[in-house]
């Protein structure tokens, strides 16, 4: 009975952590969706984000088992800086119009950078969970599943309202990313 309660408590804790980690994937998805995105690209970005949300905590768990909690704040700050840069670039390109090359989420490198930027904080959480011997399979699956789903939800919502916002969609999306990045840094 006590073992079942411990498992339920660990599941609830990991679920809350997974939701918190997936909020930046949602905000990034919302920002990109506001620029306009095809359904195929939504699925591709959602899958890659989910994979990164599985790989990063797994790497963090292994690192946490050996290194400890040295990188916790550094990884979160790096994720915040990446979001600020991406958001700032989106705002700048929306103000400058066609004169600025926008960040391409369809390219291989663009897809990797975007997915890494929203899942790097999962690495620092993985370090902490590795020190506490959390259930590795449950951790990786929950964080990956919710990261991918929240990314897709943000992309779909952004896509839906982008037509109503017109040319201001990219600037609003960039503003959202910028604010989330600032929150991550501070």
Short mmCIF file of C-alpha atoms in Angstrom, two decimals:
data_model
loop_
_atom_site.label_atom_id
_atom_site.label_comp_id
_atom_site.label_asym_id
_atom_site.label_seq_id
_atom_site.Cartn_x
_atom_site.Cartn_y
_atom_site.Cartn_z
CA UNK A 1 0.00 0.00 0.00
CA UNK A 2 2.80 2.40 0.89
CA UNK A 3 4.63 1.52 -2.34
CA UNK A 4 1.51 2.39 -4.39
CA UNK A 5 1.23 5.74 -2.61
CA UNK A 6 4.88 6.49 -3.30
CA UNK A 7 4.42 5.62 -6.98
CA UNK A 8 1.31 7.83 -7.21
CA UNK A 9 3.14 10.69 -5.49
CA UNK A 10 6.11 10.35 -7.82
CA UNK A 11 3.79 10.25 -10.85
CA UNK A 12 1.98 13.41 -9.74
CA UNK A 13 5.27 15.19 -9.06
CA UNK A 14 6.68 14.18 -12.45
CA UNK A 15 3.45 15.21 -14.17
CA UNK A 16 3.63 18.69 -12.64
CA UNK A 17 7.30 18.97 -13.66
CA UNK A 18 6.46 17.80 -17.19
CA UNK A 19 3.69 20.41 -17.52
CA UNK A 20 6.04 23.15 -16.29
CA UNK A 21 8.77 22.08 -18.73
CA UNK A 22 6.34 21.94 -21.65
CA UNK A 23 5.06 25.50 -21.21
CA UNK A 24 8.02 26.93 -23.10
CA UNK A 25 7.33 24.48 -25.95
CA UNK A 26 3.75 25.77 -25.95
CA UNK A 27 4.88 29.40 -26.06
CA UNK A 28 7.37 28.71 -28.85
CA UNK A 29 4.67 26.85 -30.77
CA UNK A 30 2.28 29.73 -30.28
CA UNK A 31 4.86 32.20 -31.55
CA UNK A 32 5.69 30.15 -34.63
CA UNK A 33 2.04 29.34 -35.28
CA UNK A 34 1.23 33.04 -35.34
CA UNK A 35 3.58 33.42 -38.31
CA UNK A 36 1.56 30.78 -40.15
CA UNK A 37 2.57 27.13 -40.46
CA UNK A 38 1.43 24.08 -42.42
CA UNK A 39 -0.03 21.04 -40.68
CA UNK A 40 2.87 18.84 -41.85
CA UNK A 41 5.36 21.25 -40.27
CA UNK A 42 3.31 21.28 -37.06
CA UNK A 43 3.56 17.52 -36.81
CA UNK A 44 7.29 17.53 -37.64
CA UNK A 45 8.11 20.24 -35.09
CA UNK A 46 5.94 18.53 -32.45
CA UNK A 47 7.67 15.19 -32.93
CA UNK A 48 11.18 16.64 -32.85
CA UNK A 49 10.31 18.70 -29.76
CA UNK A 50 8.98 15.56 -28.07
CA UNK A 51 12.18 13.69 -28.93
CA UNK A 52 14.34 16.47 -27.50
CA UNK A 53 12.12 16.55 -24.41
CA UNK A 54 12.96 12.86 -23.99
CA UNK A 55 16.67 13.00 -24.83
CA UNK A 56 17.55 16.03 -22.69
CA UNK A 57 16.15 14.77 -19.34
CA UNK A 58 17.62 11.33 -20.03
CA UNK A 59 21.03 12.92 -20.58
CA UNK A 60 20.45 15.02 -17.47
CA UNK A 61 19.54 11.98 -15.38
CA UNK A 62 22.75 10.22 -16.38
CA UNK A 63 24.75 13.38 -15.76
CA UNK A 64 23.00 13.95 -12.44
CA UNK A 65 23.98 10.53 -11.28
CA UNK A 66 27.64 11.45 -11.76
CA UNK A 67 28.06 15.20 -11.53
CA UNK A 68 25.41 16.58 -9.17
CA UNK A 69 23.57 19.83 -9.51
CA UNK A 70 26.30 22.07 -10.96
CA UNK A 71 24.45 23.11 -14.14
CA UNK A 72 20.89 23.73 -12.89
CA UNK A 73 20.69 27.52 -13.22
CA UNK A 74 23.05 27.67 -16.19
CA UNK A 75 20.82 25.50 -18.41
CA UNK A 76 17.67 27.47 -17.54
CA UNK A 77 19.45 30.77 -18.20
CA UNK A 78 20.75 29.49 -21.54
CA UNK A 79 17.22 28.47 -22.55
CA UNK A 80 15.99 31.94 -21.58
CA UNK A 81 18.70 33.66 -23.61
CA UNK A 82 17.85 31.54 -26.66
CA UNK A 83 14.15 32.42 -26.35
CA UNK A 84 14.98 36.14 -25.96
CA UNK A 85 17.16 36.00 -29.09
CA UNK A 86 14.54 34.11 -31.10
CA UNK A 87 11.75 36.42 -29.93
CA UNK A 88 13.82 39.53 -30.58
CA UNK A 89 14.67 38.32 -34.07
CA UNK A 90 10.98 37.62 -34.81
CA UNK A 91 10.01 41.11 -33.63
CA UNK A 92 12.81 42.70 -35.65
CA UNK A 93 11.92 40.78 -38.81
CA UNK A 94 8.23 41.66 -38.50
CA UNK A 95 9.10 45.37 -38.19
CA UNK A 96 11.59 45.31 -41.06
CA UNK A 97 9.31 43.30 -43.33
CA UNK A 98 10.84 41.27 -46.13
CA UNK A 99 14.26 42.92 -45.71
CA UNK A 100 15.22 40.49 -42.92
CA UNK A 101 15.53 36.74 -43.29
CA UNK A 102 13.16 35.22 -40.75
CA UNK A 103 14.17 32.21 -38.65
CA UNK A 104 13.28 29.13 -40.71
CA UNK A 105 11.57 26.44 -38.65
CA UNK A 106 11.38 24.23 -41.76
CA UNK A 107 15.14 23.82 -42.17
CA UNK A 108 16.98 21.00 -40.42
CA UNK A 109 19.13 23.36 -38.34
CA UNK A 110 16.20 25.63 -37.55
CA UNK A 111 14.19 22.66 -36.34
CA UNK A 112 17.07 21.50 -34.13
CA UNK A 113 17.73 24.95 -32.64
CA UNK A 114 14.05 25.54 -31.86
CA UNK A 115 13.62 22.11 -30.29
CA UNK A 116 16.83 22.43 -28.29
CA UNK A 117 15.91 25.91 -27.07
CA UNK A 118 12.68 24.69 -25.48
CA UNK A 119 14.08 21.47 -24.06
CA UNK A 120 17.42 22.53 -22.62
CA UNK A 121 15.78 23.19 -19.25
CA UNK A 122 14.74 19.52 -19.25
CA UNK A 123 18.43 18.69 -18.98
CA UNK A 124 18.80 20.59 -15.70
CA UNK A 125 15.64 18.99 -14.32
CA UNK A 126 17.02 15.60 -15.38
CA UNK A 127 20.17 16.27 -13.37
CA UNK A 128 18.10 16.89 -10.26
CA UNK A 129 15.88 13.86 -10.87
CA UNK A 130 18.99 11.73 -11.43
CA UNK A 131 20.23 12.69 -7.98
CA UNK A 132 16.90 11.64 -6.45
CA UNK A 133 16.72 8.32 -8.34
CA UNK A 134 13.38 9.11 -10.02
CA UNK A 135 11.76 6.49 -12.23
CA UNK A 136 13.68 7.06 -15.46
CA UNK A 137 11.14 5.60 -17.89
CA UNK A 138 8.21 7.47 -16.36
CA UNK A 139 10.21 10.72 -16.32
CA UNK A 140 11.33 10.53 -19.92
CA UNK A 141 7.93 9.48 -21.28
CA UNK A 142 5.94 12.11 -19.37
CA UNK A 143 8.26 14.98 -20.21
CA UNK A 144 8.52 13.91 -23.87
CA UNK A 145 4.81 13.33 -24.35
CA UNK A 146 3.74 16.59 -22.75
CA UNK A 147 6.50 18.57 -24.49
CA UNK A 148 5.36 17.32 -27.88
CA UNK A 149 1.65 17.76 -27.16
CA UNK A 150 2.05 21.27 -25.78
CA UNK A 151 4.19 22.22 -28.77
CA UNK A 152 1.50 20.98 -31.15
CA UNK A 153 -1.24 22.74 -29.14
CA UNK A 154 0.67 26.02 -29.29
CA UNK A 155 1.34 25.66 -33.01
CA UNK A 156 -2.32 24.86 -33.72
CA UNK A 157 -3.62 27.73 -31.60
CA UNK A 158 -1.16 30.16 -33.16
CA UNK A 159 -2.10 28.97 -36.63
CA UNK A 160 -5.78 29.41 -35.90
CA UNK A 161 -5.51 33.01 -34.69
CA UNK A 162 -2.77 34.09 -37.14
CA UNK A 163 -5.29 34.88 -39.87
CA UNK A 164 -7.12 37.25 -37.52
CA UNK A 165 -3.93 39.04 -36.50
CA UNK A 166 -2.54 39.50 -40.00
CA UNK A 167 0.92 41.07 -40.26
CA UNK A 168 1.15 41.62 -36.49
CA UNK A 169 1.17 37.86 -35.80
CA UNK A 170 4.94 37.47 -36.05
CA UNK A 171 5.58 40.48 -33.79
CA UNK A 172 3.13 39.18 -31.18
CA UNK A 173 4.68 35.71 -31.35
CA UNK A 174 8.15 37.21 -30.97
CA UNK A 175 6.92 39.23 -27.99
CA UNK A 176 5.61 36.06 -26.34
CA UNK A 177 8.94 34.29 -26.82
CA UNK A 178 10.83 37.34 -25.59
CA UNK A 179 8.75 37.57 -22.39
CA UNK A 180 9.10 33.85 -21.67
CA UNK A 181 12.85 34.13 -22.22
CA UNK A 182 13.07 37.02 -19.75
CA UNK A 183 11.09 34.99 -17.21
CA UNK A 184 13.52 32.08 -17.64
CA UNK A 185 16.52 34.33 -17.10
CA UNK A 186 15.16 36.01 -13.98
#
